[in-house]
Amino acid sequence: MAQLRVRPGAPLRGRARIPGDKSISNRFLILAALAEGESRACGWLASEDTMATLRCMAMLGAEIERPEETEVIVWGHGLHSLREPNDVLYCESSGTTIRLLAGLLAGQPFTSVLTGSEQLRRRPMGRVTQPLRQMGATVLGRNGGNLPPLAIHGGKLSGIDYVLPIASAQVKSALLLAGLFADGPSVVREPAPARDHTERLLQAMGVSLTCEDSVISLSPPTSPLRPLILDVPGDFSSAAFLLGAALLVPGSEVILEGVGVNPTRTGLWDVLLAMGADLERLEERVSGGEPLADLRASTVEGMVGTIIAGALVPRMIDEFPLLAVLATQAEGETVVRDAAELRVKESDRVATVVEELRKMGAQIEPMTDGFIVTGRTPLRGNLVDAHGDHRLAMALTVAGLIAEGETVVEGAECISKSFPEFPELLADLGAEVEYR
């Protein structure tokens, strides 16, 4: 089990380029295989999750090349070009991989089995399998189809008009992928906007898709899908941890280049500005239909607590462990509500964030659907556990940069799930971190 050792030290200073967006990198592999012709992605993220998707798509017959670590070429042969795999599709710990592939496979006239790590086999799948069954797919799994492994036999789907019970980009994307193979239009209604990378990529490929007032309508394609040429923007969810570190470590100023600033992803940015953070967007531009910018963060004192609830929650669902750390250094209370989804991520993020930050002296109380942090509270170094959760591991590392003494993050290897370069980039910016 790997450890990440962290001590407070010099200010963080400099510029860095964040690895490619995990959500877009995953979706590119799936959608490019359905196009006609050569699709190419530069700046593609090579992580545990995206490599799981790549291997699964290759087993389904996708023709994929990687000329370089961060460049991927997919030779697409059309909507109906996939073939039945000769083995179980192993999704590692990636919820995105298993849920999006469930939608894709619901439209295929063959049988597939999806499974993954012990951690993934505990994550709920009923939110995906139930509507796919309504569309006509046969989906079997443990606990009535709510837990992996999932066995899927698809084909002959009907369109669906579905109201999502929670805002979920993964469920929405699964239904849109299935909708490509349905016999009529599909409509997905969101309770609040969740990340919309699938919609943007489908539109770029020529799919008839509209988004209005959180209602997404898709008509099955009647002509071949156009291939994709992408420069994948930097992942905002990864950038957030370096930005957060720069806000907390005295005397720091960091600029992160080419980060995606899709508004469905930047809820944390808006919250931090409201709390008084010193943040700035530079050189805003658009690439491949996705907005991006260089992001600057500088240390600031006097941040104040806030309340996060409602539509903000899905726009920052991956950043709540970091927010909890930042809230320990803000004046007053920070309250998170309407975030019960945190209970079913890579870990129960409410329980694990509370447990580990309390070891470091934080005043944090759990709620059924969130937590309350009281600041400002000095943190002290300790032995903490990542619980197999990459976001928690990085948040605890950031906490260690301002804690008295040494912090040791056990199980830090899980960081490779989304941001393998995180320890190295932190060190390049001046942090005292040692990964071993």
Coordinates of C-alpha atoms in Angstrom, one line a residue:
M1 CA 0.0 0.0 0.0
A2 CA 1.5 3.3 -1.1
Q3 CA 1.9 6.3 1.2
L4 CA 2.0 10.0 0.5
R5 CA 4.0 11.9 3.1
V6 CA 3.3 15.6 3.4
R7 CA 4.8 18.4 5.5
P8 CA 4.1 22.2 5.5
G9 CA 6.8 24.2 3.8
A10 CA 7.5 26.8 1.1
P11 CA 4.8 28.6 -0.8
L12 CA 3.5 27.0 -4.0
R13 CA 4.5 29.0 -7.0
G14 CA 4.6 28.5 -10.8
R15 CA 2.6 27.3 -13.7
A16 CA 1.4 23.8 -14.4
R17 CA -0.6 22.0 -17.1
I18 CA -3.3 19.7 -15.7
P19 CA -3.9 16.3 -17.3
G20 CA -6.9 15.9 -19.7
D21 CA -10.5 15.8 -18.4
K22 CA -11.4 12.3 -17.3
S23 CA -15.1 12.6 -18.2
I24 CA -14.3 13.7 -21.8
S25 CA -11.5 11.2 -22.2
N26 CA -13.9 8.4 -21.2
R27 CA -16.7 9.5 -23.4
F28 CA -14.4 10.1 -26.5
L29 CA -13.5 6.4 -26.5
I30 CA -17.1 5.2 -26.5
L31 CA -18.5 7.7 -29.0
A32 CA -15.6 7.7 -31.4
A33 CA -16.1 3.9 -31.9
L34 CA -19.6 4.7 -33.2
A35 CA -18.5 7.2 -35.8
E36 CA -17.5 6.6 -39.4
G37 CA -13.8 7.3 -39.8
E38 CA -10.8 8.5 -37.8
S39 CA -11.3 10.3 -34.5
R40 CA -8.4 11.7 -32.7
A41 CA -8.0 13.1 -29.2
C42 CA -4.9 15.0 -28.0
G43 CA -4.3 15.7 -24.3
W44 CA -6.2 12.5 -23.5
L45 CA -6.0 11.3 -19.9
A46 CA -4.2 8.0 -19.3
S47 CA -5.6 7.0 -15.9
E48 CA -6.9 3.8 -14.2
D49 CA -10.5 4.7 -15.2
T50 CA -9.9 5.7 -18.8
M51 CA -7.7 2.7 -19.4
A52 CA -10.5 0.5 -18.1
T53 CA -12.8 2.1 -20.7
L54 CA -10.2 1.7 -23.5
R55 CA -9.7 -2.1 -22.7
C56 CA -13.5 -2.6 -22.6
M57 CA -14.0 -0.9 -25.9
A58 CA -11.2 -2.8 -27.5
M59 CA -12.9 -6.1 -26.4
L60 CA -16.1 -4.8 -28.1
G61 CA -14.2 -4.6 -31.4
A62 CA -13.2 -0.9 -31.4
E63 CA -10.0 -0.2 -33.3
I64 CA -7.9 2.0 -31.0
E65 CA -4.3 3.3 -31.4
R66 CA -2.1 5.3 -29.0
P67 CA 0.8 6.9 -30.8
E68 CA 1.7 8.7 -27.6
E69 CA 0.7 8.5 -23.9
T70 CA -1.8 11.4 -24.3
E71 CA -2.9 10.8 -27.9
V72 CA -5.6 8.4 -28.9
I73 CA -6.9 7.5 -32.4
V74 CA -10.1 5.5 -32.9
W75 CA -11.1 4.1 -36.2
G76 CA -14.8 4.1 -36.1
H77 CA -16.9 1.8 -38.3
G78 CA -20.4 3.0 -37.5
L79 CA -23.2 2.7 -35.0
H80 CA -23.7 -1.1 -35.5
S81 CA -20.0 -2.1 -35.7
L82 CA -19.5 -3.5 -32.2
R83 CA -19.2 -7.2 -31.6
E84 CA -20.0 -9.5 -28.7
P85 CA -17.0 -9.7 -26.3
N86 CA -15.4 -13.1 -25.6
D87 CA -14.9 -12.4 -21.9
V88 CA -16.3 -10.3 -19.1
L89 CA -15.8 -6.6 -19.4
Y90 CA -13.8 -5.5 -16.3
C91 CA -14.4 -1.8 -15.4
E92 CA -11.9 -1.6 -12.6
S93 CA -13.4 0.9 -10.1
S94 CA -14.9 3.3 -12.7
G95 CA -18.5 4.1 -12.2
T96 CA -18.4 6.1 -15.4
T97 CA -17.2 3.1 -17.4
I98 CA -19.8 0.6 -16.1
R99 CA -22.8 3.0 -16.3
L100 CA -22.0 4.4 -19.7
L101 CA -21.2 1.0 -21.1
A102 CA -24.5 -0.3 -19.7
G103 CA -26.3 2.3 -21.9
L104 CA -24.2 1.5 -24.9
L105 CA -24.7 -2.3 -24.6
A106 CA -28.4 -2.0 -24.1
G107 CA -28.6 -1.2 -27.8
Q108 CA -26.4 -4.1 -29.0
P109 CA -28.0 -7.4 -30.2
F110 CA -25.7 -9.6 -28.1
T111 CA -25.0 -10.5 -24.5
S112 CA -22.3 -8.8 -22.4
V113 CA -21.3 -9.0 -18.7
L114 CA -19.9 -5.9 -16.8
T115 CA -18.1 -6.1 -13.5
G116 CA -15.3 -4.5 -11.7
S117 CA -13.4 -4.2 -8.4
E118 CA -14.9 -5.0 -5.0
Q119 CA -15.4 -1.2 -4.5
L120 CA -17.3 -0.9 -7.8
R121 CA -19.5 -4.0 -7.0
R122 CA -20.9 -2.1 -4.0
R123 CA -22.0 0.9 -6.1
P124 CA -25.7 1.3 -7.0
M125 CA -26.7 0.5 -10.6
G126 CA -30.5 0.4 -10.3
R127 CA -30.7 4.1 -11.3
V128 CA -29.3 2.9 -14.7
T129 CA -30.7 -0.6 -15.1
Q130 CA -34.3 0.4 -14.3
P131 CA -34.8 2.9 -17.2
L132 CA -32.8 0.6 -19.6
R133 CA -35.2 -2.2 -18.9
Q134 CA -38.1 0.3 -19.6
M135 CA -36.5 0.8 -23.0
G136 CA -36.6 -2.9 -23.7
A137 CA -33.1 -4.2 -22.7
T138 CA -32.7 -7.3 -20.6
V139 CA -30.5 -6.5 -17.6
L140 CA -29.7 -8.9 -14.8
G141 CA -27.6 -8.3 -11.7
R142 CA -27.2 -8.9 -8.1
N143 CA -29.9 -7.4 -5.8
G144 CA -32.4 -7.3 -8.6
G145 CA -30.1 -5.6 -11.0
N146 CA -29.0 -2.9 -8.5
L147 CA -25.4 -4.3 -8.0
P148 CA -22.7 -5.6 -10.4
P149 CA -21.9 -7.9 -12.1
L150 CA -24.5 -6.9 -14.7
A151 CA -25.5 -9.1 -17.6
I152 CA -27.0 -7.2 -20.5
H153 CA -28.7 -8.4 -23.7
G154 CA -29.8 -5.5 -25.8
G155 CA -31.3 -4.5 -29.1
K156 CA -34.9 -3.5 -30.2
L157 CA -35.1 -0.5 -27.8
S158 CA -37.9 1.9 -27.6
G159 CA -37.5 5.6 -26.9
I160 CA -38.1 6.8 -23.4
D161 CA -39.3 9.9 -21.7
Y162 CA -37.6 9.7 -18.3
V163 CA -37.4 12.0 -15.3
L164 CA -34.1 11.5 -13.5
P165 CA -34.7 11.1 -9.7
I166 CA -31.3 12.7 -9.1
A167 CA -29.1 14.9 -11.2
S168 CA -26.6 12.4 -12.6
A169 CA -24.4 12.8 -15.7
Q170 CA -23.6 9.1 -15.7
V171 CA -27.3 8.0 -15.8
K172 CA -28.2 10.7 -18.3
S173 CA -25.3 9.7 -20.6
A174 CA -26.3 6.0 -20.4
L175 CA -29.8 6.8 -21.5
L176 CA -28.6 9.0 -24.3
L177 CA -26.3 6.3 -25.5
A178 CA -29.1 3.8 -25.5
G179 CA -31.3 6.3 -27.3
L180 CA -28.9 6.2 -30.3
F181 CA -30.2 2.7 -30.9
A182 CA -33.9 3.2 -30.1
D183 CA -36.8 3.2 -32.6
G184 CA -37.9 6.7 -31.7
P185 CA -36.9 9.8 -29.8
S186 CA -35.8 9.8 -26.2
V187 CA -36.2 12.6 -23.6
V188 CA -34.3 12.9 -20.4
R189 CA -35.5 15.4 -17.8
E190 CA -33.0 16.6 -15.1
P191 CA -33.9 18.0 -11.7
A192 CA -30.7 20.1 -11.9
P193 CA -28.0 20.5 -14.6
A194 CA -25.3 17.8 -14.4
R195 CA -22.2 17.8 -16.5
D196 CA -23.1 17.9 -20.2
H197 CA -20.0 16.6 -22.0
T198 CA -22.0 13.7 -23.7
E199 CA -24.5 16.2 -25.1
R200 CA -21.7 18.4 -26.5
L201 CA -19.9 15.5 -28.1
L202 CA -23.1 14.0 -29.6
Q203 CA -24.0 17.4 -31.1
A204 CA -20.4 17.7 -32.6
M205 CA -21.0 14.3 -34.2
G206 CA -24.1 15.5 -35.9
V207 CA -26.7 13.8 -33.7
S208 CA -30.1 15.6 -33.5
L209 CA -30.1 16.6 -29.8
T210 CA -31.5 19.7 -28.0
C211 CA -31.1 20.9 -24.5
E212 CA -33.6 23.4 -23.0
D213 CA -34.6 24.0 -19.4
S214 CA -32.9 20.8 -18.2
V215 CA -34.8 18.7 -20.8
I216 CA -32.6 16.8 -23.3
S217 CA -34.2 15.4 -26.4
L218 CA -32.4 13.0 -28.8
S219 CA -33.5 11.5 -32.1
P220 CA -31.8 8.4 -33.3
P221 CA -29.3 9.1 -36.1
T222 CA -30.4 8.5 -39.7
S223 CA -26.9 9.1 -41.1
P224 CA -23.4 8.2 -40.0
L225 CA -21.9 10.0 -37.0
R226 CA -19.1 12.4 -37.8
P227 CA -15.7 11.6 -36.3
L228 CA -14.3 13.7 -33.5
I229 CA -11.1 15.8 -33.4
L230 CA -10.5 16.9 -29.8
D231 CA -7.9 18.8 -27.8
V232 CA -9.1 17.5 -24.4
P233 CA -9.1 20.4 -21.9
G234 CA -7.5 20.0 -18.4
D235 CA -9.7 18.4 -15.8
F236 CA -11.3 21.0 -13.5
S237 CA -11.9 18.4 -10.8
S238 CA -8.1 17.6 -10.8
A239 CA -7.2 21.3 -11.0
A240 CA -9.3 22.1 -8.0
F241 CA -6.9 20.3 -5.6
L242 CA -3.9 22.4 -6.8
L243 CA -6.0 25.6 -6.7
G244 CA -7.2 24.7 -3.2
A245 CA -3.6 24.2 -2.1
A246 CA -2.6 27.6 -3.4
L247 CA -5.5 29.3 -1.6
L248 CA -4.3 27.7 1.7
V249 CA -0.5 27.7 1.7
P250 CA 0.8 31.1 2.7
G251 CA 2.4 33.2 0.0
S252 CA 1.3 30.9 -2.9
E253 CA 0.4 31.9 -6.4
V254 CA -0.3 29.2 -9.0
I255 CA -1.5 29.4 -12.7
L256 CA -3.0 26.2 -14.2
E257 CA -3.1 26.2 -18.0
G258 CA -5.9 25.1 -20.3
V259 CA -8.4 23.9 -17.7
G260 CA -12.0 23.1 -18.8
V261 CA -14.5 25.6 -17.3
N262 CA -17.7 24.0 -18.5
P263 CA -20.3 25.7 -16.2
T264 CA -21.8 22.3 -15.3
R265 CA -18.4 21.5 -13.7
T266 CA -17.4 24.7 -12.0
G267 CA -19.7 24.9 -9.0
L268 CA -16.7 24.9 -6.6
W269 CA -15.2 27.9 -8.4
D270 CA -18.4 29.9 -7.8
V271 CA -18.6 28.8 -4.2
L272 CA -15.0 29.8 -3.5
L273 CA -15.5 33.2 -5.0
A274 CA -18.5 33.7 -2.8
M275 CA -16.3 32.7 0.2
G276 CA -13.8 35.3 -0.7
A277 CA -11.1 33.3 -2.5
D278 CA -8.6 35.1 -4.7
L279 CA -9.3 33.4 -8.1
E280 CA -9.1 34.6 -11.7
R281 CA -9.7 33.3 -15.2
L282 CA -7.2 34.2 -17.8
E283 CA -7.1 33.6 -21.6
E284 CA -10.7 32.2 -21.9
R285 CA -11.3 30.4 -25.1
V286 CA -13.3 27.4 -26.7
S287 CA -11.9 24.2 -28.0
G288 CA -14.0 21.4 -29.5
G289 CA -17.2 23.0 -28.1
E290 CA -15.8 23.1 -24.5
P291 CA -14.8 26.4 -22.8
L292 CA -11.4 26.5 -21.2
A293 CA -9.1 29.1 -19.5
D294 CA -5.9 29.5 -17.6
L295 CA -6.8 29.6 -13.8
R296 CA -4.9 31.6 -11.3
A297 CA -5.2 31.1 -7.5
S298 CA -3.4 33.1 -4.8
T299 CA -3.4 32.7 -1.0
V300 CA -6.0 34.7 0.7
E301 CA -7.0 35.2 4.4
G302 CA -10.5 35.9 5.6
M303 CA -12.5 33.4 3.6
V304 CA -15.9 33.0 5.2
G305 CA -18.2 30.0 5.5
T306 CA -21.2 29.5 3.3
I307 CA -24.2 27.2 2.5
I308 CA -24.1 24.8 -0.4
A309 CA -27.4 23.1 -1.5
G310 CA -29.7 22.5 -4.4
A311 CA -28.6 22.9 -8.0
L312 CA -25.0 23.8 -6.9
V313 CA -24.4 20.2 -5.6
P314 CA -24.2 18.3 -8.9
R315 CA -21.9 21.0 -10.3
M316 CA -19.3 20.2 -7.7
I317 CA -20.0 16.6 -6.6
D318 CA -16.4 15.5 -6.9
E319 CA -14.9 18.5 -5.0
F320 CA -16.7 18.2 -1.6
P321 CA -13.7 16.5 0.2
L322 CA -11.6 19.5 -0.9
L323 CA -14.3 21.9 0.1
A324 CA -14.3 20.4 3.6
V325 CA -10.6 21.1 4.0
L326 CA -11.0 24.6 2.7
A327 CA -13.9 25.2 5.1
T328 CA -11.7 24.3 8.1
Q329 CA -9.8 27.6 7.4
A330 CA -12.8 29.8 6.7
E331 CA -14.5 31.9 9.3
G332 CA -17.8 30.5 10.7
E333 CA -19.8 27.5 9.5
T334 CA -19.9 25.9 6.1
V335 CA -23.0 23.8 5.6
V336 CA -23.4 21.2 2.8
R337 CA -27.0 19.9 2.2
D338 CA -28.7 17.9 -0.6
A339 CA -25.6 15.9 -1.2
A340 CA -26.7 12.4 -0.2
E341 CA -25.1 11.2 -3.5
L342 CA -21.7 11.5 -1.6
R343 CA -22.7 8.4 0.4
V344 CA -22.4 6.2 -2.8
K345 CA -19.2 7.4 -4.4
E346 CA -15.9 5.6 -4.3
S347 CA -16.4 5.7 -0.5
D348 CA -19.1 7.0 1.7
R349 CA -17.6 10.5 1.3
V350 CA -19.6 12.0 4.2
A351 CA -18.4 9.3 6.6
T352 CA -14.8 9.1 5.4
V353 CA -14.3 12.9 5.1
V354 CA -15.6 13.4 8.7
E355 CA -13.6 10.5 10.1
E356 CA -10.2 11.5 8.5
L357 CA -10.4 15.2 9.0
R358 CA -11.4 14.7 12.7
K359 CA -8.1 12.9 13.0
M360 CA -6.4 16.1 12.0
G361 CA -8.4 18.3 14.4
A362 CA -11.2 19.5 12.2
Q363 CA -14.5 20.4 13.7
I364 CA -16.8 18.6 11.2
E365 CA -20.2 17.0 11.8
P366 CA -22.0 14.6 9.5
M367 CA -25.5 14.9 8.3
T368 CA -27.6 12.4 6.3
D369 CA -27.1 14.5 3.1
G370 CA -23.9 16.4 3.9
F371 CA -21.9 17.9 6.7
I372 CA -21.2 21.0 8.7
V373 CA -17.6 22.4 9.2
T374 CA -16.8 25.0 11.8
G375 CA -13.7 27.1 11.1
R376 CA -11.1 28.5 11.6
T377 CA -9.5 25.4 13.0
P378 CA -5.7 24.7 13.1
L379 CA -5.0 21.2 11.7
R380 CA -2.3 18.8 12.9
G381 CA -0.5 16.1 11.0
N382 CA -1.6 12.5 11.5
L383 CA -1.8 9.1 9.9
V384 CA -4.9 9.2 7.7
D385 CA -6.6 6.7 5.3
A386 CA -7.7 7.3 1.7
H387 CA -10.3 4.5 1.9
G388 CA -9.7 3.7 -1.7
D389 CA -11.0 7.2 -2.7
H390 CA -8.9 9.3 -5.0
R391 CA -10.7 12.6 -4.2
L392 CA -10.3 12.0 -0.5
A393 CA -6.6 11.1 -0.8
M394 CA -5.9 14.4 -2.6
A395 CA -8.0 16.4 -0.2
L396 CA -6.1 14.9 2.8
T397 CA -2.8 15.8 1.0
V398 CA -3.9 19.4 0.7
A399 CA -4.8 19.4 4.4
G400 CA -1.3 18.1 5.2
L401 CA 0.3 21.1 3.5
I402 CA -1.1 23.4 6.2
A403 CA -1.1 21.0 9.2
E404 CA 1.4 21.1 12.0
G405 CA 3.9 18.3 11.6
E406 CA 3.8 15.4 9.1
T407 CA 0.7 13.9 7.5
V408 CA 0.9 10.4 6.1
V409 CA -1.9 9.4 3.6
E410 CA -2.2 5.6 3.5
G411 CA -3.5 4.0 0.3
A412 CA -2.4 6.9 -1.8
E413 CA -2.1 4.7 -4.9
C414 CA -5.8 5.3 -5.6
I415 CA -4.9 8.8 -6.8
S416 CA -3.9 7.1 -10.1
K417 CA -7.7 6.6 -10.7
S418 CA -7.9 10.2 -12.0
F419 CA -4.7 12.2 -11.5
P420 CA -1.5 10.1 -11.5
E421 CA 0.7 13.2 -11.8
F422 CA -0.7 14.8 -8.6
P423 CA 2.2 14.2 -6.2
E424 CA 4.8 15.2 -8.9
L425 CA 3.0 18.4 -9.9
L426 CA 2.6 19.4 -6.2
A427 CA 6.4 18.9 -5.7
D428 CA 7.2 20.9 -8.9
L429 CA 5.2 23.8 -7.4
G430 CA 7.3 23.6 -4.2
A431 CA 5.3 21.3 -1.9
E432 CA 7.1 19.0 0.5
V433 CA 5.5 15.7 -0.6
E434 CA 7.0 12.2 -0.9
Y435 CA 5.2 9.4 -2.6
R436 CA 6.4 5.8 -1.9

